[in-house]
Tab-separated table of C-alpha atoms in Angstrom:
chain	number	residue	atom	x	y	z
N	1	UNK	CA	103.315	139.462	116.639
N	2	UNK	CA	99.733	141.405	116.374
N	3	UNK	CA	96.952	138.971	117.050
N	4	UNK	CA	95.106	139.611	114.020
N	5	UNK	CA	98.269	138.995	111.998
N	6	UNK	CA	98.576	135.765	113.597
N	7	UNK	CA	95.182	134.554	113.200
N	8	UNK	CA	95.403	135.138	109.505
N	9	UNK	CA	98.415	133.499	108.977
N	10	UNK	CA	96.716	130.310	110.654
N	11	UNK	CA	93.847	130.629	108.440
N	12	UNK	CA	95.725	130.969	105.567
N	13	UNK	CA	97.898	128.039	106.380
N	14	UNK	CA	94.376	126.196	106.618
N	15	UNK	CA	93.521	127.096	103.436
N	16	UNK	CA	96.671	126.039	101.982
N	17	UNK	CA	96.622	122.661	103.765
N	18	UNK	CA	93.285	122.057	102.348
N	19	UNK	CA	93.780	122.650	99.131
N	20	UNK	CA	97.049	120.318	99.039
N	21	UNK	CA	95.417	117.988	100.864
N	22	UNK	CA	92.406	118.244	98.653
N	23	UNK	CA	94.296	117.431	95.357
N	24	UNK	CA	96.585	114.869	96.613
N	25	UNK	CA	94.014	113.231	98.567
N	26	UNK	CA	96.286	113.607	101.859
N	27	UNK	CA	98.743	115.724	103.730
N	28	UNK	CA	96.802	118.218	105.193
N	29	UNK	CA	97.182	117.401	108.899
N	30	UNK	CA	100.763	116.978	107.823
N	31	UNK	CA	101.377	120.384	106.355
N	32	UNK	CA	98.674	122.249	109.308
N	33	UNK	CA	99.741	120.496	112.358
N	34	UNK	CA	103.867	122.000	112.500
N	35	UNK	CA	102.292	125.621	111.470
N	36	UNK	CA	99.456	125.443	114.034
N	37	UNK	CA	102.246	124.406	116.544
N	38	UNK	CA	104.146	128.103	116.064
N	39	UNK	CA	101.088	129.754	117.068
N	40	UNK	CA	99.393	127.753	119.824
N	41	UNK	CA	99.824	124.522	122.283
N	42	UNK	CA	99.704	121.274	120.962
N	43	UNK	CA	96.430	120.159	122.644
N	44	UNK	CA	94.844	123.234	120.835
N	45	UNK	CA	96.679	122.756	118.093
N	46	UNK	CA	95.134	118.948	117.796
N	47	UNK	CA	91.702	119.799	118.035
N	48	UNK	CA	91.960	122.695	115.542
N	49	UNK	CA	93.852	120.814	112.859
N	50	UNK	CA	91.298	117.807	113.022
N	51	UNK	CA	88.341	120.146	112.668
N	52	UNK	CA	90.441	121.711	109.831
N	53	UNK	CA	90.737	118.139	108.596
N	54	UNK	CA	87.153	117.231	108.794
N	55	UNK	CA	86.122	120.234	107.501
N	56	UNK	CA	88.333	119.455	104.072
N	57	UNK	CA	87.025	116.056	103.954
N	58	UNK	CA	83.426	117.437	103.915
N	59	UNK	CA	84.050	119.906	101.061
N	60	UNK	CA	85.589	117.302	99.036
N	61	UNK	CA	83.096	114.649	99.410
N	62	UNK	CA	80.626	117.055	98.519
N	63	UNK	CA	82.533	118.220	95.517
N	64	UNK	CA	83.515	114.878	94.384
N	65	UNK	CA	80.451	112.958	95.240
N	66	UNK	CA	79.866	111.238	92.085
N	67	UNK	CA	83.448	109.758	92.576
N	68	UNK	CA	82.270	107.775	95.795
N	69	UNK	CA	82.798	104.000	95.687
N	70	UNK	CA	80.871	101.881	98.314
N	71	UNK	CA	82.871	98.824	98.051
N	72	UNK	CA	85.969	100.617	98.635
N	73	UNK	CA	84.438	102.899	101.555
N	74	UNK	CA	83.313	99.356	103.013
N	75	UNK	CA	85.959	96.759	102.616
N	76	UNK	CA	88.913	99.453	103.027
N	77	UNK	CA	87.480	102.359	105.213
N	78	UNK	CA	85.790	100.287	108.139
N	79	UNK	CA	88.764	98.285	108.945
N	80	UNK	CA	90.974	101.525	108.696
N	81	UNK	CA	88.700	103.118	111.455
N	82	UNK	CA	88.571	100.048	113.590
N	83	UNK	CA	92.022	99.368	113.643
N	84	UNK	CA	92.885	102.772	114.283
N	85	UNK	CA	91.615	102.147	117.726
N	86	UNK	CA	93.715	99.193	118.158
N	87	UNK	CA	96.765	100.839	117.020
N	88	UNK	CA	95.716	103.908	119.472
N	89	UNK	CA	95.755	101.116	122.450
N	90	UNK	CA	99.003	99.924	121.820
N	91	UNK	CA	101.025	102.772	120.734
N	92	UNK	CA	103.020	102.514	123.989
N	93	UNK	CA	104.333	99.353	123.536
N	94	UNK	CA	106.184	99.707	120.289
N	95	UNK	CA	109.104	102.244	119.369
N	96	UNK	CA	107.622	104.762	116.979
N	97	UNK	CA	110.341	105.703	115.403
N	98	UNK	CA	111.510	102.647	113.983
N	99	UNK	CA	107.848	102.073	112.336
N	100	UNK	CA	107.932	105.834	111.219
N	101	UNK	CA	111.480	105.084	109.410
N	102	UNK	CA	110.260	101.463	108.225
N	103	UNK	CA	107.128	102.785	106.423
N	104	UNK	CA	108.711	105.725	104.963
N	105	UNK	CA	111.302	103.691	103.472
N	106	UNK	CA	108.677	101.194	102.048
N	107	UNK	CA	106.637	104.185	100.613
N	108	UNK	CA	109.617	105.842	99.016
N	109	UNK	CA	110.646	102.665	97.191
N	110	UNK	CA	107.359	101.775	95.895
N	111	UNK	CA	106.515	105.258	95.031
N	112	UNK	CA	109.519	105.634	93.012
N	113	UNK	CA	108.644	102.016	91.206
N	114	UNK	CA	105.351	103.239	90.516
N	115	UNK	CA	106.273	106.297	89.488
N	116	UNK	CA	108.578	104.680	86.561
N	117	UNK	CA	105.973	101.799	86.176
N	118	UNK	CA	102.997	103.725	85.665
N	119	UNK	CA	101.043	99.769	84.622
N	120	UNK	CA	101.549	98.426	88.229
N	121	UNK	CA	98.371	98.029	90.007
N	122	UNK	CA	97.872	96.528	93.283
N	123	UNK	CA	95.165	93.458	93.971
N	124	UNK	CA	92.206	95.290	94.439
N	125	UNK	CA	90.271	91.576	95.985
N	126	UNK	CA	88.382	91.780	98.735
N	127	UNK	CA	91.016	90.107	101.010
N	128	UNK	CA	93.850	92.720	99.851
N	129	UNK	CA	91.591	95.702	100.245
N	130	UNK	CA	90.942	94.526	103.768
N	131	UNK	CA	94.327	94.145	104.330
N	132	UNK	CA	95.351	97.652	103.050
N	133	UNK	CA	92.620	99.538	105.192
N	134	UNK	CA	93.644	97.675	108.320
N	135	UNK	CA	97.241	98.252	107.934
N	136	UNK	CA	96.654	102.398	107.071
N	137	UNK	CA	94.287	102.504	110.092
N	138	UNK	CA	96.601	100.569	112.410
N	139	UNK	CA	99.716	102.717	111.487
N	140	UNK	CA	96.771	105.932	112.001
N	141	UNK	CA	96.642	105.104	115.375
N	142	UNK	CA	99.911	103.907	116.149
N	143	UNK	CA	102.105	106.614	114.876
N	144	UNK	CA	99.360	109.190	113.544
N	145	UNK	CA	100.286	108.689	109.950
N	146	UNK	CA	98.074	106.729	107.883
N	147	UNK	CA	97.050	108.913	104.752
N	148	UNK	CA	100.307	108.234	102.774
N	149	UNK	CA	99.824	104.540	103.004
N	150	UNK	CA	95.904	104.722	102.162
N	151	UNK	CA	96.901	107.184	99.012
N	152	UNK	CA	99.309	105.074	97.533
N	153	UNK	CA	97.230	101.615	97.981
N	154	UNK	CA	94.139	103.889	96.278
N	155	UNK	CA	96.263	105.240	93.695
N	156	UNK	CA	97.945	102.055	92.841
N	157	UNK	CA	94.184	100.720	91.966
N	158	UNK	CA	94.275	103.006	88.953
N	159	UNK	CA	91.377	104.539	90.677
N	160	UNK	CA	89.736	107.358	88.688
N	161	UNK	CA	91.090	110.850	90.278
N	162	UNK	CA	87.687	111.817	91.579
N	163	UNK	CA	87.006	108.269	93.009
N	164	UNK	CA	90.226	108.198	94.617
N	165	UNK	CA	89.658	111.795	96.204
N	166	UNK	CA	86.262	111.035	97.146
N	167	UNK	CA	86.945	107.712	98.812
N	168	UNK	CA	90.122	109.130	100.813
N	169	UNK	CA	87.790	111.884	101.829
N	170	UNK	CA	85.125	109.516	103.202
N	171	UNK	CA	87.470	107.661	104.950
N	172	UNK	CA	89.143	110.797	106.899
N	173	UNK	CA	85.741	111.874	107.614
N	174	UNK	CA	85.040	108.159	109.195
N	175	UNK	CA	88.209	109.021	111.351
N	176	UNK	CA	87.564	112.156	112.286
N	177	UNK	CA	83.861	111.840	113.427
N	178	UNK	CA	85.591	109.446	115.752
N	179	UNK	CA	88.075	111.338	117.590
N	180	UNK	CA	86.603	114.935	117.554
N	181	UNK	CA	84.057	114.364	119.938
N	182	UNK	CA	86.648	112.663	122.238
N	183	UNK	CA	89.040	115.692	121.924
N	184	UNK	CA	85.870	118.040	122.482
N	185	UNK	CA	84.461	116.071	125.719
N	186	UNK	CA	87.956	116.010	126.995
N	187	UNK	CA	88.188	119.378	127.221
N	188	UNK	CA	91.632	119.682	124.862
N	189	UNK	CA	90.052	122.829	123.484
N	190	UNK	CA	89.332	125.512	125.485
N	191	UNK	CA	86.230	127.949	125.012
N	192	UNK	CA	87.933	130.973	123.689
N	193	UNK	CA	89.221	128.966	120.566
N	194	UNK	CA	85.622	127.958	119.612
N	195	UNK	CA	85.210	130.978	117.654
N	196	UNK	CA	88.131	129.648	115.209
N	197	UNK	CA	85.215	126.587	114.369
N	198	UNK	CA	83.287	128.163	111.879
N	199	UNK	CA	85.625	130.322	109.973
N	200	UNK	CA	87.784	126.827	109.615
N	201	UNK	CA	84.632	125.096	108.558
N	202	UNK	CA	84.254	127.803	106.002
N	203	UNK	CA	87.546	127.776	104.634
N	204	UNK	CA	87.287	123.605	104.289
N	205	UNK	CA	84.808	124.261	101.814
N	206	UNK	CA	86.482	127.053	99.996
N	207	UNK	CA	89.565	125.241	99.907
N	208	UNK	CA	88.176	121.986	98.795
N	209	UNK	CA	86.239	123.455	95.998
N	210	UNK	CA	89.369	125.451	95.021
N	211	UNK	CA	90.929	121.605	94.843
N	212	UNK	CA	88.194	120.399	92.854
N	213	UNK	CA	88.800	123.202	90.220
N	214	UNK	CA	92.703	122.581	90.064
N	215	UNK	CA	91.914	118.668	90.017
N	216	UNK	CA	89.635	118.720	86.753
N	217	UNK	CA	92.189	120.305	84.951
N	218	UNK	CA	94.937	118.225	85.311
N	219	UNK	CA	95.069	114.684	82.918
N	220	UNK	CA	94.369	111.290	84.732
N	221	UNK	CA	98.215	110.145	83.938
N	222	UNK	CA	99.596	113.487	85.368
N	223	UNK	CA	97.330	113.522	88.334
N	224	UNK	CA	98.676	109.988	89.224
N	225	UNK	CA	102.408	110.987	88.863
N	226	UNK	CA	101.371	114.050	90.982
N	227	UNK	CA	100.101	111.773	93.865
N	228	UNK	CA	103.421	109.487	93.721
N	229	UNK	CA	105.531	112.549	94.051
N	230	UNK	CA	103.510	113.804	97.088
N	231	UNK	CA	103.723	110.135	98.713
N	232	UNK	CA	107.615	110.148	97.649
N	233	UNK	CA	107.914	113.725	99.541
N	234	UNK	CA	105.653	112.402	102.464
N	235	UNK	CA	108.209	109.413	102.982
N	236	UNK	CA	111.178	111.352	103.131
N	237	UNK	CA	109.294	113.539	105.924
N	238	UNK	CA	108.725	110.347	107.697
N	239	UNK	CA	112.354	108.737	107.317
N	240	UNK	CA	113.721	112.069	108.470
N	241	UNK	CA	111.565	112.241	111.280
N	242	UNK	CA	112.070	108.401	112.685
N	243	UNK	CA	115.812	108.996	112.238
N	244	UNK	CA	115.884	112.678	113.928
N	245	UNK	CA	113.759	111.112	116.764
N	246	UNK	CA	116.621	108.891	117.627
N	247	UNK	CA	119.391	111.479	117.357
């Protein structure tokens, strides 16, 4: 396939993933990483997807900055980042497929329950918020996926859609600025791919801005249902991946 076409397809996939990730609050890496692996090796894909994820999150924070909730960022985000590191260190000791399947089943059941019980809310007390952030961060480090759990916790807090998106974006930035320097200093990205970075940063801004335009047109009640559907789909993917890895 022509190199230019490959490049354009990758950038188009990046735009779509940021658009979806902005609206749902998560899922950008879940969409883009498998697509990136079609065009490049895992290490390169990992770094470029992380940079794309960061650019989209920066855009989301910029366009949804009025929704920033400092309390949630502190109580939920900080423990999430800390426990991400812990999870990454013990990943070799726990079977990933079992955790992936259990997480998928948990999220599927609760997303269905929450969809049909729109008044359901999780406890937003200090202890519960810290525990929610710690668990999602731990799973992020352990199995590489924490977004759906973060999304479920925050959307179940009955947050305004602007607060929900802005808070998730800040937490994502905190995680990305922790891992990307490690990727770059360990030479995971060859110099020939550095020219991908400026366009990906631009795509992050454009994609998140487009996502904002979509979100502003969606009623709050409909937005919550869309997020729950996205979480349900993500949980099915987790269950599939967990079972498939055993077969």
